[in-house]
Amino acid sequence: MHFVDEYRDAHLVKGVLDEIRRTVSRPWAIMEICGGQTHAIMHYGLDQLLPPEIELVHGPGCPVCVTSLELIDKALLIASQPGVILASFGDMLRVPGSNGDLFSIRAAGGSVKVVYSPLDAVRIAQENPDRQVVFFAIGFETTAPANAMSVIQAKALGLKNFSILASQVCVPPAMHAILSSPHSRIQGFLAAGHVCTVMGYWEYPPIAEKYRIPMVVTGFEPLDLANGILMTIRQLESGKVEVQNAYTRAVTYQGNQAAQAVIHKVFQPVDRQWRGIGLIPMSGWGLRPEFSEYNSEIRFNLGHIQTHESPLCIAGQILQGIKRPLECPAFGKQCTPQNPLGAPMVSSEGACSAYYRYSSTAAQPDSGGL
Ligand code: SF4
């Protein structure tokens, strides 16, 4: 197949769903790590088309959702300082911090610019030599190469007014954290295809072996997801534990080694706080000491920040697959996309946002459902 619409062909997807129905014999809980996959599942109504034995549990793979409240508050503090331009991906502007969001900082006169690439932030720094430009570098392994390149580019240009507020997070330590939790009920993983496009999947076999859990690298179209679920179910039903690749058109075992080299040149593993989940050891990337002059936390000497999370928000339990968005008492009442209490209601990859957008319309023919 060559075109994306072939991966949305309802006839082909229904054929795979029929095969899943013939294969499954007992209940299984499968987690899709990635928020983009959660949105595709809800958008196409796949969760409603699967046999009732299969429960899809939504994982923590929404970078906006897991960026720690402390880092968001630091971004708010930096953006409110005179002489500073904070550059950020658009999703982050509506994420609530302890007291407001980046939109409210902008409304109060702070300079917050939406960019589509970290290299845009480097360009802004070149064009504004009298201002400090800070890029809010969030994301999983997918954004890390471009974020690292922005630092390399700034160094090559000799820029003294560019830095990044690093909030990089990594998938494998999150898998360890979820599977080692006494609350975990996950029996299979759909691994995120775009993360594996960069990193490959050589890190996953030891995790699959340690926790005796099948994993299948899966893409984002309905046929990709259905195939990934079928391959996972086949392993579960037969008692196999392997890491398989259902996204071979993009992913290789080793991944993009040039991109990995750029990441490791600029970043090193660090402990990272995940919003709603807590500290996961060595689950993030921070700047290496030789790039510390580009570290916004050092440049602005922000120190410790006292945070305040909404007591109504159960995002941590949702991000770990313990609860679903519809189980949150605030869902659709106190918390909506217009008035979010937590990041999963804001982000285009957030599970609460996916349920709000699609849960009443999924699987209807005119709504994009299959
Ligand atoms: S619906 Fe809102 S308050 Fe509830 S978990 Fe999701 S983001 Fe938090």
mmCIF file of C-alpha atoms and ligand atoms in Angstrom:
data_model
loop_
_atom_site.group_PDB
_atom_site.id
_atom_site.type_symbol
_atom_site.label_atom_id
_atom_site.label_comp_id
_atom_site.label_asym_id
_atom_site.label_seq_id
_atom_site.Cartn_x
_atom_site.Cartn_y
_atom_site.Cartn_z
ATOM 1 C CA MET A 1 0.000 0.000 0.000
ATOM 2 C CA HIS A 2 1.241 3.488 -0.835
ATOM 3 C CA PHE A 3 -1.399 5.997 0.248
ATOM 4 C CA VAL A 4 -2.694 6.892 3.685
ATOM 5 C CA ASP A 5 -6.363 6.435 2.724
ATOM 6 C CA GLU A 6 -5.636 2.744 2.110
ATOM 7 C CA TYR A 7 -4.858 2.468 5.830
ATOM 8 C CA ARG A 8 -8.339 3.920 6.499
ATOM 9 C CA ASP A 9 -10.160 1.472 4.210
ATOM 10 C CA ALA A 10 -13.204 0.353 6.226
ATOM 11 C CA HIS A 11 -13.404 -2.989 4.378
ATOM 12 C CA LEU A 12 -9.797 -3.883 5.246
ATOM 13 C CA VAL A 13 -10.176 -2.748 8.867
ATOM 14 C CA LYS A 14 -13.376 -4.765 9.296
ATOM 15 C CA GLY A 15 -11.545 -7.842 7.992
ATOM 16 C CA VAL A 16 -8.900 -7.473 10.711
ATOM 17 C CA LEU A 17 -11.575 -6.832 13.354
ATOM 18 C CA ASP A 18 -13.304 -10.069 12.283
ATOM 19 C CA GLU A 19 -10.009 -11.911 12.717
ATOM 20 C CA ILE A 20 -9.618 -10.385 16.207
ATOM 21 C CA ARG A 21 -13.118 -11.649 17.086
ATOM 22 C CA ARG A 22 -12.218 -15.148 15.883
ATOM 23 C CA THR A 23 -8.937 -15.104 17.858
ATOM 24 C CA VAL A 24 -9.933 -13.723 21.240
ATOM 25 C CA SER A 25 -11.210 -16.177 23.864
ATOM 26 C CA ARG A 26 -10.965 -14.271 27.173
ATOM 27 C CA PRO A 27 -10.596 -10.712 28.543
ATOM 28 C CA TRP A 28 -7.370 -8.803 27.878
ATOM 29 C CA ALA A 29 -6.272 -5.269 28.845
ATOM 30 C CA ILE A 30 -3.973 -3.617 26.298
ATOM 31 C CA MET A 31 -2.415 -0.179 26.776
ATOM 32 C CA GLU A 32 -1.742 2.139 23.853
ATOM 33 C CA ILE A 33 1.103 4.290 25.144
ATOM 34 C CA CYS A 34 0.652 7.181 22.752
ATOM 35 C CA GLY A 35 -1.950 9.941 23.026
ATOM 36 C CA GLY A 36 -2.037 10.227 19.231
ATOM 37 C CA GLN A 37 -3.140 6.598 19.092
ATOM 38 C CA THR A 38 -5.789 7.295 21.776
ATOM 39 C CA HIS A 39 -7.233 10.052 19.611
ATOM 40 C CA ALA A 40 -7.231 7.819 16.504
ATOM 41 C CA ILE A 41 -8.960 5.020 18.446
ATOM 42 C CA MET A 42 -11.672 7.396 19.654
ATOM 43 C CA HIS A 43 -11.965 9.234 16.324
ATOM 44 C CA TYR A 44 -12.578 6.052 14.327
ATOM 45 C CA GLY A 45 -14.639 4.388 17.073
ATOM 46 C CA LEU A 46 -12.293 1.393 17.236
ATOM 47 C CA ASP A 47 -12.915 0.977 20.963
ATOM 48 C CA GLN A 48 -16.601 0.349 20.207
ATOM 49 C CA LEU A 49 -15.916 -2.002 17.299
ATOM 50 C CA LEU A 50 -13.636 -4.362 19.217
ATOM 51 C CA PRO A 51 -15.093 -7.429 20.929
ATOM 52 C CA PRO A 52 -16.029 -6.775 24.577
ATOM 53 C CA GLU A 53 -13.210 -9.022 25.812
ATOM 54 C CA ILE A 54 -10.635 -6.418 24.727
ATOM 55 C CA GLU A 55 -10.162 -3.346 26.883
ATOM 56 C CA LEU A 56 -7.976 -0.568 25.533
ATOM 57 C CA VAL A 57 -6.320 1.328 28.375
ATOM 58 C CA HIS A 58 -4.934 4.779 27.619
ATOM 59 C CA GLY A 59 -1.336 5.472 28.539
ATOM 60 C CA PRO A 60 0.819 8.452 29.498
ATOM 61 C CA GLY A 61 2.101 9.266 25.997
ATOM 62 C CA CYS A 62 0.860 12.839 25.838
ATOM 63 C CA PRO A 63 3.874 15.135 26.279
ATOM 64 C CA VAL A 64 1.772 18.154 27.155
ATOM 65 C CA CYS A 65 -0.074 16.161 29.842
ATOM 66 C CA VAL A 66 3.021 14.833 31.607
ATOM 67 C CA THR A 67 5.058 18.054 31.635
ATOM 68 C CA SER A 68 5.446 18.726 35.339
ATOM 69 C CA LEU A 69 3.483 21.490 37.009
ATOM 70 C CA GLU A 70 6.758 22.885 38.364
ATOM 71 C CA LEU A 71 8.173 23.306 34.846
ATOM 72 C CA ILE A 72 4.942 24.923 33.646
ATOM 73 C CA ASP A 73 5.088 27.346 36.573
ATOM 74 C CA LYS A 74 8.732 28.063 35.687
ATOM 75 C CA ALA A 75 7.671 28.809 32.087
ATOM 76 C CA LEU A 76 5.014 31.184 33.425
ATOM 77 C CA LEU A 77 7.589 32.928 35.626
ATOM 78 C CA ILE A 78 10.106 33.264 32.785
ATOM 79 C CA ALA A 79 7.479 34.553 30.342
ATOM 80 C CA SER A 80 6.320 37.233 32.763
ATOM 81 C CA GLN A 81 9.807 38.764 33.044
ATOM 82 C CA PRO A 82 10.589 41.909 31.008
ATOM 83 C CA GLY A 83 12.992 41.496 28.105
ATOM 84 C CA VAL A 84 12.089 37.827 27.586
ATOM 85 C CA ILE A 85 10.366 36.052 24.687
ATOM 86 C CA LEU A 86 9.048 32.581 25.532
ATOM 87 C CA ALA A 87 8.612 30.401 22.432
ATOM 88 C CA SER A 88 6.401 27.334 22.722
ATOM 89 C CA PHE A 89 4.355 24.798 20.801
ATOM 90 C CA GLY A 90 0.745 26.032 20.741
ATOM 91 C CA ASP A 91 -0.705 23.221 22.893
ATOM 92 C CA MET A 92 1.207 24.444 25.933
ATOM 93 C CA LEU A 93 -0.430 27.880 26.044
ATOM 94 C CA ARG A 94 -3.694 26.646 27.586
ATOM 95 C CA VAL A 95 -2.207 24.128 30.013
ATOM 96 C CA PRO A 96 -3.089 25.278 33.515
ATOM 97 C CA GLY A 97 -0.233 26.035 35.877
ATOM 98 C CA SER A 98 -0.677 26.703 39.584
ATOM 99 C CA ASN A 99 -1.887 30.244 38.864
ATOM 100 C CA GLY A 100 -2.992 30.746 35.276
ATOM 101 C CA ASP A 101 -1.585 29.690 31.906
ATOM 102 C CA LEU A 102 0.653 31.154 29.204
ATOM 103 C CA PHE A 103 -2.367 32.792 27.553
ATOM 104 C CA SER A 104 -3.040 34.743 30.748
ATOM 105 C CA ILE A 105 0.639 35.772 30.897
ATOM 106 C CA ARG A 106 0.382 37.009 27.297
ATOM 107 C CA ALA A 107 -2.831 38.891 28.095
ATOM 108 C CA ALA A 108 -0.994 40.584 30.975
ATOM 109 C CA GLY A 109 1.721 41.819 28.602
ATOM 110 C CA GLY A 110 4.214 38.944 28.593
ATOM 111 C CA SER A 111 5.779 37.978 25.274
ATOM 112 C CA VAL A 112 4.752 34.419 24.360
ATOM 113 C CA LYS A 113 5.145 33.253 20.776
ATOM 114 C CA VAL A 114 3.804 30.052 19.211
ATOM 115 C CA VAL A 115 6.361 28.249 17.060
ATOM 116 C CA TYR A 116 6.110 25.106 14.944
ATOM 117 C CA SER A 117 9.767 24.131 15.263
ATOM 118 C CA PRO A 118 12.503 24.829 17.830
ATOM 119 C CA LEU A 119 14.565 26.244 14.968
ATOM 120 C CA ASP A 120 11.929 29.005 14.675
ATOM 121 C CA ALA A 121 12.863 29.955 18.243
ATOM 122 C CA VAL A 122 16.540 30.151 17.230
ATOM 123 C CA ARG A 123 15.554 32.477 14.385
ATOM 124 C CA ILE A 124 13.578 34.662 16.825
ATOM 125 C CA ALA A 125 16.717 34.884 19.007
ATOM 126 C CA GLN A 126 18.768 35.976 15.970
ATOM 127 C CA GLU A 127 16.211 38.658 15.122
ATOM 128 C CA ASN A 128 15.972 39.949 18.725
ATOM 129 C CA PRO A 129 19.543 40.215 20.042
ATOM 130 C CA ASP A 130 18.443 42.511 22.899
ATOM 131 C CA ARG A 131 15.905 39.963 24.249
ATOM 132 C CA GLN A 132 16.389 36.616 25.984
ATOM 133 C CA VAL A 133 14.583 33.907 23.982
ATOM 134 C CA VAL A 134 13.541 30.721 25.792
ATOM 135 C CA PHE A 135 12.186 27.676 23.986
ATOM 136 C CA PHE A 136 9.884 25.434 26.068
ATOM 137 C CA ALA A 137 11.373 22.085 24.955
ATOM 138 C CA ILE A 138 8.717 19.505 25.772
ATOM 139 C CA GLY A 139 8.133 16.098 24.240
ATOM 140 C CA PHE A 140 9.024 12.447 24.053
ATOM 141 C CA GLU A 141 11.807 10.976 21.937
ATOM 142 C CA THR A 142 10.046 12.290 18.812
ATOM 143 C CA THR A 143 10.815 15.950 19.494
ATOM 144 C CA ALA A 144 14.220 15.408 21.096
ATOM 145 C CA PRO A 145 16.327 15.477 17.886
ATOM 146 C CA ALA A 146 14.936 18.837 16.721
ATOM 147 C CA ASN A 147 15.153 20.275 20.250
ATOM 148 C CA ALA A 148 18.782 19.139 20.449
ATOM 149 C CA MET A 149 19.470 20.629 17.013
ATOM 150 C CA SER A 150 18.234 24.021 18.207
ATOM 151 C CA VAL A 151 20.970 24.036 20.872
ATOM 152 C CA ILE A 152 23.614 22.915 18.367
ATOM 153 C CA GLN A 153 22.431 25.625 15.953
ATOM 154 C CA ALA A 154 22.458 28.338 18.648
ATOM 155 C CA LYS A 155 25.998 27.354 19.621
ATOM 156 C CA ALA A 156 27.146 27.375 15.992
ATOM 157 C CA LEU A 157 25.671 30.867 15.558
ATOM 158 C CA GLY A 158 27.290 32.093 18.782
ATOM 159 C CA LEU A 159 23.926 33.162 20.228
ATOM 160 C CA LYS A 160 24.108 34.348 23.834
ATOM 161 C CA ASN A 161 20.384 35.091 24.147
ATOM 162 C CA PHE A 162 18.926 31.609 23.479
ATOM 163 C CA SER A 163 18.175 28.865 25.995
ATOM 164 C CA ILE A 164 15.769 25.958 26.422
ATOM 165 C CA LEU A 165 13.533 24.936 29.320
ATOM 166 C CA ALA A 166 14.061 21.196 28.908
ATOM 167 C CA SER A 167 11.158 18.884 29.715
ATOM 168 C CA GLN A 168 12.079 15.872 27.561
ATOM 169 C CA VAL A 169 10.585 12.561 28.679
ATOM 170 C CA CYS A 170 11.271 8.987 27.568
ATOM 171 C CA VAL A 171 8.934 6.015 27.032
ATOM 172 C CA PRO A 172 10.876 2.971 28.379
ATOM 173 C CA PRO A 173 11.194 4.247 31.997
ATOM 174 C CA ALA A 174 7.453 5.054 31.953
ATOM 175 C CA MET A 175 6.738 1.465 30.868
ATOM 176 C CA HIS A 176 8.808 0.230 33.811
ATOM 177 C CA ALA A 177 6.915 2.548 36.181
ATOM 178 C CA ILE A 178 3.488 1.416 34.933
ATOM 179 C CA LEU A 179 4.303 -2.295 34.951
ATOM 180 C CA SER A 180 5.946 -2.283 38.374
ATOM 181 C CA SER A 181 2.946 -0.523 39.971
ATOM 182 C CA PRO A 182 0.806 -2.786 42.183
ATOM 183 C CA HIS A 183 -2.236 -1.212 40.454
ATOM 184 C CA SER A 184 -1.131 -2.265 36.971
ATOM 185 C CA ARG A 185 -3.538 -4.489 35.042
ATOM 186 C CA ILE A 186 -1.843 -4.097 31.665
ATOM 187 C CA GLN A 187 -1.276 -7.361 29.774
ATOM 188 C CA GLY A 188 -0.024 -6.026 26.436
ATOM 189 C CA PHE A 189 1.427 -2.816 25.005
ATOM 190 C CA LEU A 190 0.944 -1.038 21.697
ATOM 191 C CA ALA A 191 4.252 0.830 21.401
ATOM 192 C CA ALA A 192 4.219 4.261 19.749
ATOM 193 C CA GLY A 193 5.265 4.152 16.100
ATOM 194 C CA HIS A 194 6.663 7.681 15.904
ATOM 195 C CA VAL A 195 8.838 7.238 19.025
ATOM 196 C CA CYS A 196 10.170 3.982 17.566
ATOM 197 C CA THR A 197 10.819 5.667 14.210
ATOM 198 C CA VAL A 198 13.454 7.717 16.047
ATOM 199 C CA MET A 199 14.617 5.257 18.717
ATOM 200 C CA GLY A 200 13.930 1.864 17.132
ATOM 201 C CA TYR A 201 12.657 -0.814 19.489
ATOM 202 C CA TRP A 202 15.910 -2.343 20.752
ATOM 203 C CA GLU A 203 15.135 -0.992 24.255
ATOM 204 C CA TYR A 204 11.891 -2.976 24.564
ATOM 205 C CA PRO A 205 12.796 -6.720 24.588
ATOM 206 C CA PRO A 206 14.306 -6.585 28.136
ATOM 207 C CA ILE A 207 11.093 -4.895 29.389
ATOM 208 C CA ALA A 208 8.865 -7.453 27.647
ATOM 209 C CA GLU A 209 10.972 -10.255 29.112
ATOM 210 C CA LYS A 210 11.140 -8.824 32.645
ATOM 211 C CA TYR A 211 7.374 -8.295 32.959
ATOM 212 C CA ARG A 212 6.337 -11.150 30.605
ATOM 213 C CA ILE A 213 4.278 -8.765 28.462
ATOM 214 C CA PRO A 214 3.881 -8.729 24.656
ATOM 215 C CA MET A 215 4.536 -5.471 22.798
ATOM 216 C CA VAL A 216 3.709 -4.491 19.240
ATOM 217 C CA VAL A 217 5.048 -1.334 17.576
ATOM 218 C CA THR A 218 1.976 0.238 15.998
ATOM 219 C CA GLY A 219 1.140 3.188 13.741
ATOM 220 C CA PHE A 220 -1.704 5.687 13.866
ATOM 221 C CA GLU A 221 -4.178 4.785 11.126
ATOM 222 C CA PRO A 222 -7.143 2.482 11.872
ATOM 223 C CA LEU A 223 -5.628 -0.413 9.910
ATOM 224 C CA ASP A 224 -2.314 0.030 11.764
ATOM 225 C CA LEU A 225 -4.094 -0.026 15.120
ATOM 226 C CA ALA A 226 -6.308 -3.003 14.246
ATOM 227 C CA ASN A 227 -3.263 -4.973 13.046
ATOM 228 C CA GLY A 228 -1.322 -4.033 16.189
ATOM 229 C CA ILE A 229 -4.182 -5.209 18.388
ATOM 230 C CA LEU A 230 -4.528 -8.467 16.425
ATOM 231 C CA MET A 231 -0.787 -9.209 16.750
ATOM 232 C CA THR A 232 -0.951 -8.490 20.495
ATOM 233 C CA ILE A 233 -4.007 -10.705 20.967
ATOM 234 C CA ARG A 234 -2.372 -13.540 19.034
ATOM 235 C CA GLN A 235 0.620 -13.387 21.396
ATOM 236 C CA LEU A 236 -1.576 -13.226 24.498
ATOM 237 C CA GLU A 237 -3.782 -16.110 23.400
ATOM 238 C CA SER A 238 -0.799 -18.308 22.554
ATOM 239 C CA GLY A 239 1.239 -17.374 25.655
ATOM 240 C CA LYS A 240 4.056 -15.807 23.602
ATOM 241 C CA VAL A 241 6.032 -12.805 24.802
ATOM 242 C CA GLU A 242 7.750 -10.946 21.974
ATOM 243 C CA VAL A 243 8.314 -7.446 20.673
ATOM 244 C CA GLN A 244 6.865 -7.288 17.162
ATOM 245 C CA ASN A 245 6.769 -4.512 14.606
ATOM 246 C CA ALA A 246 3.445 -3.749 12.889
ATOM 247 C CA TYR A 247 4.748 -0.429 11.512
ATOM 248 C CA THR A 248 7.495 -1.638 9.224
ATOM 249 C CA ARG A 249 6.957 1.145 6.705
ATOM 250 C CA ALA A 250 8.486 3.589 9.228
ATOM 251 C CA VAL A 251 10.232 1.664 12.008
ATOM 252 C CA THR A 252 13.412 -0.400 12.086
ATOM 253 C CA TYR A 253 14.889 -2.255 15.056
ATOM 254 C CA GLN A 254 17.783 0.227 15.416
ATOM 255 C CA GLY A 255 15.773 3.358 14.582
ATOM 256 C CA ASN A 256 17.242 6.561 13.203
ATOM 257 C CA GLN A 257 20.819 6.419 14.433
ATOM 258 C CA ALA A 258 21.733 9.885 13.147
ATOM 259 C CA ALA A 259 18.872 11.338 15.205
ATOM 260 C CA GLN A 260 19.898 9.305 18.256
ATOM 261 C CA ALA A 261 23.477 10.630 17.913
ATOM 262 C CA VAL A 262 22.207 14.234 17.934
ATOM 263 C CA ILE A 263 20.103 13.519 21.047
ATOM 264 C CA HIS A 264 23.017 11.963 22.930
ATOM 265 C CA LYS A 265 25.393 14.750 21.894
ATOM 266 C CA VAL A 266 23.229 17.373 23.631
ATOM 267 C CA PHE A 267 21.215 15.504 26.279
ATOM 268 C CA GLN A 268 21.932 13.059 29.095
ATOM 269 C CA PRO A 269 19.459 10.950 31.147
ATOM 270 C CA VAL A 270 18.031 12.692 34.220
ATOM 271 C CA ASP A 271 15.333 11.982 36.805
ATOM 272 C CA ARG A 272 12.098 13.615 35.707
ATOM 273 C CA GLN A 273 8.847 14.554 37.443
ATOM 274 C CA TRP A 274 5.751 13.494 35.455
ATOM 275 C CA ARG A 275 2.629 15.541 36.111
ATOM 276 C CA GLY A 276 0.116 13.520 38.134
ATOM 277 C CA ILE A 277 2.465 10.521 38.320
ATOM 278 C CA GLY A 278 5.491 11.774 40.222
ATOM 279 C CA LEU A 279 9.208 11.215 39.863
ATOM 280 C CA ILE A 280 10.324 8.451 37.495
ATOM 281 C CA PRO A 281 14.078 7.788 37.772
ATOM 282 C CA MET A 282 16.118 8.501 34.644
ATOM 283 C CA SER A 283 12.948 9.124 32.634
ATOM 284 C CA GLY A 284 13.976 12.379 31.005
ATOM 285 C CA TRP A 285 16.747 14.085 29.145
ATOM 286 C CA GLY A 286 18.503 17.196 30.444
ATOM 287 C CA LEU A 287 21.259 19.241 28.860
ATOM 288 C CA ARG A 288 24.797 17.910 29.175
ATOM 289 C CA PRO A 289 27.157 20.096 31.263
ATOM 290 C CA GLU A 290 28.965 21.310 28.140
ATOM 291 C CA PHE A 291 25.655 22.902 27.006
ATOM 292 C CA SER A 292 24.678 24.343 30.403
ATOM 293 C CA GLU A 293 24.840 27.937 29.107
ATOM 294 C CA TYR A 294 21.698 27.048 27.101
ATOM 295 C CA ASN A 295 19.827 25.805 30.189
ATOM 296 C CA SER A 296 17.036 28.258 31.059
ATOM 297 C CA GLU A 297 16.766 26.918 34.617
ATOM 298 C CA ILE A 298 20.378 27.947 35.251
ATOM 299 C CA ARG A 299 20.187 31.204 33.285
ATOM 300 C CA PHE A 300 17.108 32.426 35.175
ATOM 301 C CA ASN A 301 18.057 30.890 38.547
ATOM 302 C CA LEU A 302 14.442 29.991 39.326
ATOM 303 C CA GLY A 303 15.094 27.693 42.291
ATOM 304 C CA HIS A 304 12.280 25.710 43.914
ATOM 305 C CA ILE A 305 8.673 26.554 43.097
ATOM 306 C CA GLN A 306 5.669 25.784 45.294
ATOM 307 C CA THR A 307 3.000 24.229 43.055
ATOM 308 C CA HIS A 308 -0.754 23.897 43.451
ATOM 309 C CA GLU A 309 -2.717 21.248 41.498
ATOM 310 C CA SER A 310 -6.516 21.210 41.220
ATOM 311 C CA PRO A 311 -7.810 18.716 43.822
ATOM 312 C CA LEU A 312 -10.555 17.643 41.368
ATOM 313 C CA CYS A 313 -8.191 16.430 38.641
ATOM 314 C CA ILE A 314 -7.414 12.684 38.527
ATOM 315 C CA ALA A 315 -5.084 12.984 35.528
ATOM 316 C CA GLY A 316 -2.403 10.899 37.236
ATOM 317 C CA GLN A 317 -4.706 7.878 37.462
ATOM 318 C CA ILE A 318 -5.818 8.362 33.853
ATOM 319 C CA LEU A 319 -2.240 8.636 32.587
ATOM 320 C CA GLN A 320 -1.362 5.357 34.335
ATOM 321 C CA GLY A 321 -4.408 3.545 32.938
ATOM 322 C CA ILE A 322 -6.003 3.133 36.364
ATOM 323 C CA LYS A 323 -9.110 5.174 35.506
ATOM 324 C CA ARG A 324 -10.815 6.461 32.343
ATOM 325 C CA PRO A 325 -11.734 10.097 31.644
ATOM 326 C CA LEU A 326 -15.459 9.399 32.072
ATOM 327 C CA GLU A 327 -14.731 8.295 35.653
ATOM 328 C CA CYS A 328 -13.489 11.784 36.546
ATOM 329 C CA PRO A 329 -16.297 13.622 38.398
ATOM 330 C CA ALA A 330 -15.185 16.926 36.841
ATOM 331 C CA PHE A 331 -15.269 15.640 33.208
ATOM 332 C CA GLY A 332 -17.526 17.840 31.077
ATOM 333 C CA LYS A 333 -18.685 19.773 34.150
ATOM 334 C CA GLN A 334 -16.035 21.816 35.944
ATOM 335 C CA CYS A 335 -13.482 20.635 33.330
ATOM 336 C CA THR A 336 -14.009 21.284 29.611
ATOM 337 C CA PRO A 337 -11.665 22.262 26.750
ATOM 338 C CA GLN A 338 -12.781 25.872 27.292
ATOM 339 C CA ASN A 339 -12.066 25.698 31.025
ATOM 340 C CA PRO A 340 -9.563 22.877 31.592
ATOM 341 C CA LEU A 341 -8.585 21.830 35.090
ATOM 342 C CA GLY A 342 -5.879 19.464 33.869
ATOM 343 C CA ALA A 343 -3.576 19.075 30.882
ATOM 344 C CA PRO A 344 -5.293 15.942 29.404
ATOM 345 C CA MET A 345 -8.329 18.133 28.586
ATOM 346 C CA VAL A 346 -6.148 20.638 26.709
ATOM 347 C CA SER A 347 -3.742 18.715 24.585
ATOM 348 C CA SER A 348 -4.478 17.407 21.101
ATOM 349 C CA GLU A 349 -3.047 14.118 22.438
ATOM 350 C CA GLY A 350 -4.812 14.172 25.830
ATOM 351 C CA ALA A 351 -7.187 11.310 26.700
ATOM 352 C CA CYS A 352 -9.789 13.616 28.316
ATOM 353 C CA SER A 353 -9.796 15.815 25.219
ATOM 354 C CA ALA A 354 -10.263 12.719 23.018
ATOM 355 C CA TYR A 355 -13.258 11.558 25.065
ATOM 356 C CA TYR A 356 -14.741 15.060 25.057
ATOM 357 C CA ARG A 357 -14.397 15.372 21.277
ATOM 358 C CA TYR A 358 -15.318 11.886 20.155
ATOM 359 C CA SER A 359 -17.091 9.839 22.800
ATOM 360 C CA SER A 360 -20.594 10.861 21.657
ATOM 361 C CA THR A 361 -19.859 10.724 17.923
ATOM 362 C CA ALA A 362 -17.359 7.927 17.395
ATOM 363 C CA ALA A 363 -18.390 5.153 15.001
ATOM 364 C CA GLN A 364 -21.104 7.256 13.384
ATOM 365 C CA PRO A 365 -20.639 7.164 9.603
ATOM 366 C CA ASP A 366 -20.476 10.929 9.135
ATOM 367 C CA SER A 367 -18.132 11.530 12.063
ATOM 368 C CA GLY A 368 -15.075 9.755 10.762
ATOM 369 C CA GLY A 369 -16.013 6.552 12.580
ATOM 370 C CA LEU A 370 -15.680 3.293 10.679
HETATM 371 S S1 SF4 B 1 -11.477 15.574 32.949
HETATM 372 FE FE1 SF4 B 1 -10.265 17.375 33.542
HETATM 373 S S2 SF4 B 1 -10.159 17.288 35.774
HETATM 374 FE FE2 SF4 B 1 -10.760 15.250 35.054
HETATM 375 S S3 SF4 B 1 -8.822 14.110 34.843
HETATM 376 FE FE3 SF4 B 1 -9.298 15.002 32.842
HETATM 377 S S4 SF4 B 1 -8.172 16.951 32.846
HETATM 378 FE FE4 SF4 B 1 -8.288 16.298 35.003
#
